[in-house]
Coordinates of C-alpha atoms and ligand atoms in Angstrom, one line a residue:
M1234 CA -87.3 84.5 6.9
A1235 CA -83.6 83.4 7.1
N1236 CA -84.5 81.8 10.3
H1237 CA -87.3 79.9 8.8
R1238 CA -85.3 78.5 5.9
F1239 CA -82.4 77.5 8.3
S1240 CA -84.9 75.7 10.5
S1241 CA -86.5 73.8 7.8
V1242 CA -83.3 72.7 6.2
S1243 CA -82.0 71.1 9.5
E1244 CA -85.3 69.2 9.8
E1245 CA -85.2 67.9 6.4
E1246 CA -81.3 67.2 6.2
P1247 CA -80.3 65.3 9.1
C1248 CA -76.8 65.7 10.3
C1249 CA -73.7 64.1 8.5
N1250 CA -76.1 62.7 5.7
I1251 CA -77.5 60.0 8.1
S1252 CA -81.1 59.3 7.8
K1253 CA -83.4 59.9 10.9
K1254 CA -84.3 56.3 10.9
T1255 CA -80.6 55.3 10.9
Q1256 CA -79.9 57.6 13.9
I1257 CA -82.6 56.0 16.0
C1258 CA -81.2 52.6 15.2
L1259 CA -77.8 53.6 16.2
C1260 CA -79.3 55.2 19.6
V1261 CA -81.3 52.0 20.3
F1262 CA -77.8 49.9 19.5
F1263 CA -75.7 52.0 21.7
G1264 CA -78.2 52.1 24.5
L1265 CA -78.5 48.4 24.6
L1266 CA -74.8 48.0 24.2
I1267 CA -74.4 50.2 27.4
A1268 CA -77.3 48.1 29.1
V1269 CA -75.2 45.0 28.5
I1270 CA -72.1 46.6 29.2
I1271 CA -73.4 47.4 32.9
A1272 CA -75.7 44.4 33.4
V1273 CA -73.2 41.7 32.7
P1274 CA -70.6 42.6 35.5
V1275 CA -73.4 43.6 37.7
G1276 CA -75.1 40.2 37.1
I1277 CA -72.0 38.4 37.6
L1278 CA -71.4 40.4 41.1
M1279 CA -74.9 39.9 42.1
W1280 CA -75.1 36.1 41.2
R1281 CA -75.6 33.9 44.3
P1282 CA -75.7 30.1 43.9
P1283 CA -79.0 28.8 45.2
L1284 CA -78.7 28.1 48.8
K1285 CA -79.3 24.4 49.8
Q1286 CA -82.6 23.0 50.8
W1287 CA -83.1 21.2 54.1
K1288 CA -86.0 19.6 55.8
G1289 CA -86.0 21.6 58.8
E1290 CA -87.5 25.0 59.4
G1291 CA -85.2 28.0 58.5
T1292 CA -83.2 30.6 60.3
T1293 CA -85.6 32.8 62.5
A1294 CA -86.4 36.0 61.0
H1295 CA -84.5 39.0 62.6
L1296 CA -82.2 36.6 64.2
Y1297 CA -79.4 39.1 64.7
E1298 CA -81.4 41.8 66.1
I1299 CA -83.3 39.4 68.4
L1300 CA -79.9 37.8 69.8
L1301 CA -78.6 41.4 70.4
G1302 CA -81.7 42.5 72.0
R1303 CA -82.0 39.7 74.4
C1304 CA -78.1 39.7 75.2
Y1305 CA -78.6 43.6 76.2
T1306 CA -82.2 42.7 78.1
Y1307 CA -80.2 39.8 80.1
T1308 CA -77.0 41.7 80.7
Q1309 CA -78.7 45.1 81.8
I1310 CA -81.8 44.0 83.2
V1311 CA -82.1 40.4 84.3
R1312 CA -78.8 39.9 85.6
P1313 CA -77.1 43.6 85.7
E1314 CA -74.0 42.1 87.4
L1315 CA -73.2 41.0 83.9
G1316 CA -73.5 44.6 82.6
H1317 CA -70.0 44.6 81.5
K1318 CA -70.3 41.7 78.9
D1319 CA -70.0 43.0 75.5
C1320 CA -73.1 42.0 73.6
Q1321 CA -72.0 43.4 70.1
K1322 CA -69.0 41.0 70.4
I1323 CA -71.0 38.3 71.8
V1324 CA -73.5 38.3 69.0
K1325 CA -70.7 38.6 66.4
A1326 CA -69.3 35.4 67.9
F1327 CA -72.3 33.7 68.0
T1328 CA -73.0 34.3 64.2
K1329 CA -69.6 33.8 63.1
A1330 CA -69.9 30.2 64.7
F1331 CA -72.2 29.2 61.6
L1332 CA -72.2 31.5 58.8
S1333 CA -70.3 30.7 55.7
K1334 CA -70.1 27.1 56.9
D1335 CA -71.6 23.7 56.2
P1336 CA -74.5 23.6 58.6
C1337 CA -74.1 19.8 58.7
S1338 CA -70.4 19.9 59.8
S1339 CA -70.7 22.1 63.0
T1340 CA -68.3 21.6 65.6
E1341 CA -67.9 22.5 69.2
Q1342 CA -64.6 24.3 68.4
D1343 CA -67.0 26.6 66.1
Y1344 CA -68.8 27.9 69.3
Q1345 CA -65.7 28.1 71.4
P1346 CA -65.3 31.8 71.2
L1347 CA -68.8 32.2 71.9
M1348 CA -68.3 30.1 75.1
E1349 CA -65.4 32.1 76.3
L1350 CA -67.3 35.5 76.0
T1351 CA -70.3 34.3 77.9
D1352 CA -68.9 32.4 81.1
E1353 CA -71.2 33.0 83.9
P1354 CA -71.3 31.7 87.4
V1355 CA -74.2 29.6 88.5
P1356 CA -74.3 29.3 92.5
C1357 CA -73.9 25.6 93.9
N1358 CA -77.1 23.9 94.7
K1359 CA -78.9 26.1 92.1
T1360 CA -78.7 24.3 89.0
L1361 CA -82.1 22.8 87.4
F1362 CA -81.8 20.4 84.4
W1363 CA -85.0 19.3 82.7
S1364 CA -86.0 16.9 79.9
K1365 CA -89.2 16.9 78.1
S1366 CA -90.6 19.2 80.8
S1367 CA -89.2 22.5 79.6
E1368 CA -92.5 24.5 80.4
L1369 CA -92.8 23.2 84.1
A1370 CA -89.2 23.6 84.8
H1371 CA -89.2 27.4 83.5
D1372 CA -92.7 28.0 85.4
Y1373 CA -90.7 26.9 88.5
T1374 CA -87.6 28.9 88.1
R1375 CA -89.6 32.1 87.2
V1376 CA -91.0 31.7 91.0
R1377 CA -87.9 30.3 92.4
Q1378 CA -85.5 33.3 91.2
D1379 CA -82.5 31.8 92.8
M1380 CA -82.3 28.5 90.7
F1381 CA -81.1 28.4 87.2
T1382 CA -82.1 26.3 84.1
L1383 CA -79.9 26.8 81.0
E1384 CA -82.4 29.2 79.8
D1385 CA -81.9 31.3 82.8
T1386 CA -78.2 31.8 81.8
L1387 CA -77.2 34.2 79.3
L1388 CA -76.6 31.9 76.2
G1389 CA -79.6 29.8 77.0
Y1390 CA -81.7 33.1 77.4
M1391 CA -80.3 34.1 74.1
A1392 CA -81.0 31.2 72.0
D1393 CA -84.1 29.7 73.4
G1394 CA -86.7 28.8 70.9
L1395 CA -84.7 30.4 67.8
K1396 CA -83.2 28.4 64.7
W1397 CA -80.3 29.2 62.7
C1398 CA -77.9 27.9 60.1
G1399 CA -75.6 29.4 57.5
D1400 CA -74.5 27.8 54.0
P1401 CA -71.0 27.3 52.7
G1402 CA -71.5 29.2 49.5
S1403 CA -72.8 32.3 51.0
S1404 CA -72.2 34.8 53.8
E1405 CA -75.9 35.1 54.6
M1406 CA -78.0 33.0 57.0
N1407 CA -80.4 30.6 55.6
Y1408 CA -83.8 31.9 56.1
H1409 CA -85.7 29.2 53.9
S1410 CA -84.5 25.9 55.6
C1411 CA -82.0 24.3 57.8
P1412 CA -81.0 20.9 58.6
D1413 CA -83.4 18.6 60.4
W1414 CA -81.7 16.5 63.2
R1415 CA -83.5 13.4 62.2
E1416 CA -83.8 13.6 58.3
D1417 CA -80.8 15.5 57.4
C1418 CA -77.8 15.3 59.9
S1419 CA -77.2 15.4 63.6
N1420 CA -74.2 17.9 63.7
N1421 CA -76.0 20.5 62.6
S1422 CA -75.2 24.1 63.6
F1423 CA -78.3 24.1 66.0
S1424 CA -78.0 20.7 67.6
V1425 CA -74.2 21.3 68.2
F1426 CA -74.8 24.5 69.9
W1427 CA -77.3 23.0 72.5
N1428 CA -74.9 20.2 73.1
T1429 CA -72.0 22.5 73.7
V1430 CA -73.9 24.9 75.9
S1431 CA -75.6 21.9 77.7
K1432 CA -72.1 20.3 78.4
R1433 CA -70.7 23.4 79.8
F1434 CA -73.8 23.9 82.0
A1435 CA -73.4 20.4 83.3
E1436 CA -69.5 20.7 83.8
D1437 CA -70.0 24.1 86.0
A1438 CA -72.8 22.7 88.1
C1439 CA -71.8 21.8 91.9
G1440 CA -73.5 20.6 95.3
V1441 CA -76.9 19.3 94.8
V1442 CA -78.3 19.4 91.2
H1443 CA -81.9 19.0 90.2
V1444 CA -83.9 17.6 87.6
V1445 CA -87.5 17.9 86.4
L1446 CA -88.6 14.9 84.6
N1447 CA -91.9 14.0 82.9
G1448 CA -93.5 10.9 84.2
S1449 CA -96.3 11.2 81.9
I1450 CA -94.5 9.9 78.9
R1451 CA -93.0 6.1 78.6
N1452 CA -89.4 7.0 78.7
T1453 CA -89.1 9.5 81.7
F1454 CA -85.3 9.1 81.6
D1455 CA -84.2 8.9 77.9
E1456 CA -80.7 8.2 77.4
R1457 CA -80.8 9.9 73.8
S1458 CA -81.9 13.3 75.2
T1459 CA -79.6 16.0 76.0
F1460 CA -80.0 15.6 79.5
G1461 CA -79.3 11.8 79.3
R1462 CA -76.5 11.8 76.5
V1463 CA -74.7 15.1 77.8
E1464 CA -75.6 16.5 81.1
V1465 CA -75.5 13.4 83.0
F1466 CA -72.1 12.5 81.7
N1467 CA -70.5 15.8 82.3
L1468 CA -71.3 16.3 85.8
H1469 CA -68.2 16.4 87.7
P1470 CA -68.4 13.8 90.7
E1471 CA -65.9 15.7 92.7
K1472 CA -68.1 18.7 93.1
V1473 CA -71.8 17.3 92.6
N1474 CA -72.7 15.3 95.7
R1475 CA -76.2 14.3 94.7
L1476 CA -78.6 14.5 91.8
Q1477 CA -82.2 15.0 93.0
A1478 CA -84.9 14.3 90.3
W1479 CA -88.5 15.3 90.5
V1480 CA -90.8 13.1 88.4
M1481 CA -93.8 15.2 87.7
H1482 CA -97.1 13.9 86.2
D1483 CA -99.3 16.1 84.1
I1484 CA -102.4 17.1 85.8
G1485 CA -105.2 14.4 84.8
S1486 CA -102.8 12.2 83.0
V1487 CA -102.6 8.4 83.2
H1488 CA -99.1 8.0 85.0
S1489 CA -96.6 6.4 82.8
D1490 CA -93.5 6.4 84.8
S1491 CA -92.5 7.1 88.5
C1492 CA -89.4 6.9 90.6
S1493 CA -89.7 3.2 90.7
S1494 CA -89.8 2.7 87.0
S1495 CA -87.0 1.0 85.0
S1496 CA -86.0 4.2 83.2
I1497 CA -85.4 6.1 86.4
N1498 CA -83.7 2.8 87.7
N1499 CA -81.3 3.3 84.7
L1500 CA -80.5 6.7 85.5
K1501 CA -79.6 5.7 89.0
Q1502 CA -77.3 2.9 87.8
I1503 CA -75.7 5.3 85.7
L1504 CA -74.9 8.0 88.3
K1505 CA -74.0 5.1 90.7
R1506 CA -70.9 4.2 88.3
R1507 CA -70.2 7.9 88.3
S1508 CA -70.0 8.1 91.9
I1509 CA -73.0 10.5 92.3
T1510 CA -75.5 10.0 94.7
F1511 CA -79.2 9.9 93.6
S1512 CA -82.7 10.8 95.0
C1513 CA -86.0 10.9 93.4
Q1514 CA -89.4 12.3 94.4
N1515 CA -92.8 11.9 92.6
N1516 CA -94.7 15.1 92.2
Y1517 CA -92.8 17.5 94.1
R1518 CA -95.3 19.7 95.9
P1519 CA -94.0 23.0 95.0
I1520 CA -94.0 22.2 91.3
R1521 CA -97.2 20.5 91.6
L1522 CA -98.6 23.6 93.1
L1523 CA -97.7 25.4 90.0
Q1524 CA -99.4 22.9 87.9
C1525 CA -102.7 23.1 90.2
V1526 CA -102.5 27.1 89.6
K1527 CA -102.9 26.2 86.1
N1528 CA -105.6 23.8 86.6
P1529 CA -107.6 25.1 89.6
G1530 CA -110.6 23.0 89.1
H1531 CA -108.9 19.7 88.7
S1532 CA -110.0 16.8 91.2
S1533 CA -106.3 16.1 91.7
C1534 CA -105.6 19.6 92.9
G1535 CA -108.6 19.6 95.5
S1536 CA -106.1 18.7 98.3
Y1537 CA -104.0 21.7 97.2
I1538 CA -106.1 24.6 96.2
Ligands
N1C458 O1 -83.1 16.6 75.1 P1 -83.3 17.3 76.4 O2 -85.0 17.8 76.3 O3 -83.4 16.4 77.5 O4 -82.6 18.6 76.6 C1 -82.9 19.3 77.9 C2 -81.5 19.6 78.8 C3 -81.8 20.5 79.9 O5 -81.5 20.3 81.1 C4 -80.9 21.8 79.3 O6 -80.1 22.3 80.1 O7 -80.6 20.1 77.9 C5 -80.4 21.4 77.9 N1 -81.2 22.1 76.6 C6 -81.8 23.4 76.5 O8 -81.5 24.1 77.6 C7 -82.6 23.6 75.8 N2 -83.2 25.0 75.3 C8 -84.0 24.6 74.1 C9 -81.4 21.3 75.5 N3 -82.2 21.7 74.3 C10 -82.7 22.7 74.6 N4 -83.6 23.5 73.7 C11 -84.3 22.7 72.7 O9 -85.1 21.6 73.1 C12 -83.4 22.0 71.6 O10 -84.1 22.2 70.5 C13 -83.3 20.6 72.0 O11 -83.3 19.6 70.9 C14 -84.6 20.4 72.7 C15 -84.4 19.4 73.9 O12 -85.8 19.3 74.6 P2 -85.9 18.0 75.3 O13 -85.8 16.6 74.3 O14 -87.3 18.0 76.0

């Protein structure tokens, strides 16, 4: 009985003379207040200025992991003599070169620490350059394992086919867009990287160096390409005795350029001024054979296969 009376009093007379409605209101008010007190600083801490939008495609998804995986594959499996290289350090130096920076003001210096960690000897007479002929040149070095394109060295192997850029207002990579060379800026983190590594690759070359050129396009030797702009001018005449060019025509294409064309003559003149001997051969047979392996039925391959 007493218990019954007590409980009915507590239900009907809310504590401290505050009505139940007021209690609910207070609860809601304090709840909201706490939510605001938590949400505002969290929001301030979490807020990121929007990343800048560019015309080119954004950073390759999982760039960090891909770089690290490729670095280990190269140093442990492809060239185990480089097994002492520190891949964690190399990939950190790679990303540090462009993260939190304006992707349109990239410099060679940004990549200098990365360059120092990835030096790698290429034997004399084994360097192979290419221009507008990436697939063919790499088909060739896949078979001629003693020859090296830039992508057969550690840094080229790691970066081949990837895209990357950062943003000055963020420590993140910009996965949405990166500057386009033509439409945004030429000094972008990606182009500056290829210029920097191509320059070193050419500076390191010695003996007879080779280049695969595409004779099925109009400007077989293009002075604006990385080969024509960077590599040719960074060969050291005191250690490079000759540049051997192989002008290759696509199977079945109408020939556009050959060793006797004006663009190749332009290359010859540039090298002459730089005291480097030049020799040129159309459709170098070993590479032609590789083209024919891919096109066995073509009439122009009849004499080979
Ligand atoms: O501008 P290119 O060719 O003449 O550059 C090729 C030349 C090669 O000899 C390489 O040593 O320059 C070096 N190089 C690369 O190794 C490379 N890998 C991937 C230059 N560029 C490279 N890339 C990408 O291809 C990069 O995006 C760059 O802009 C293109 C250049 O290819 P291209 O015009 O056929």
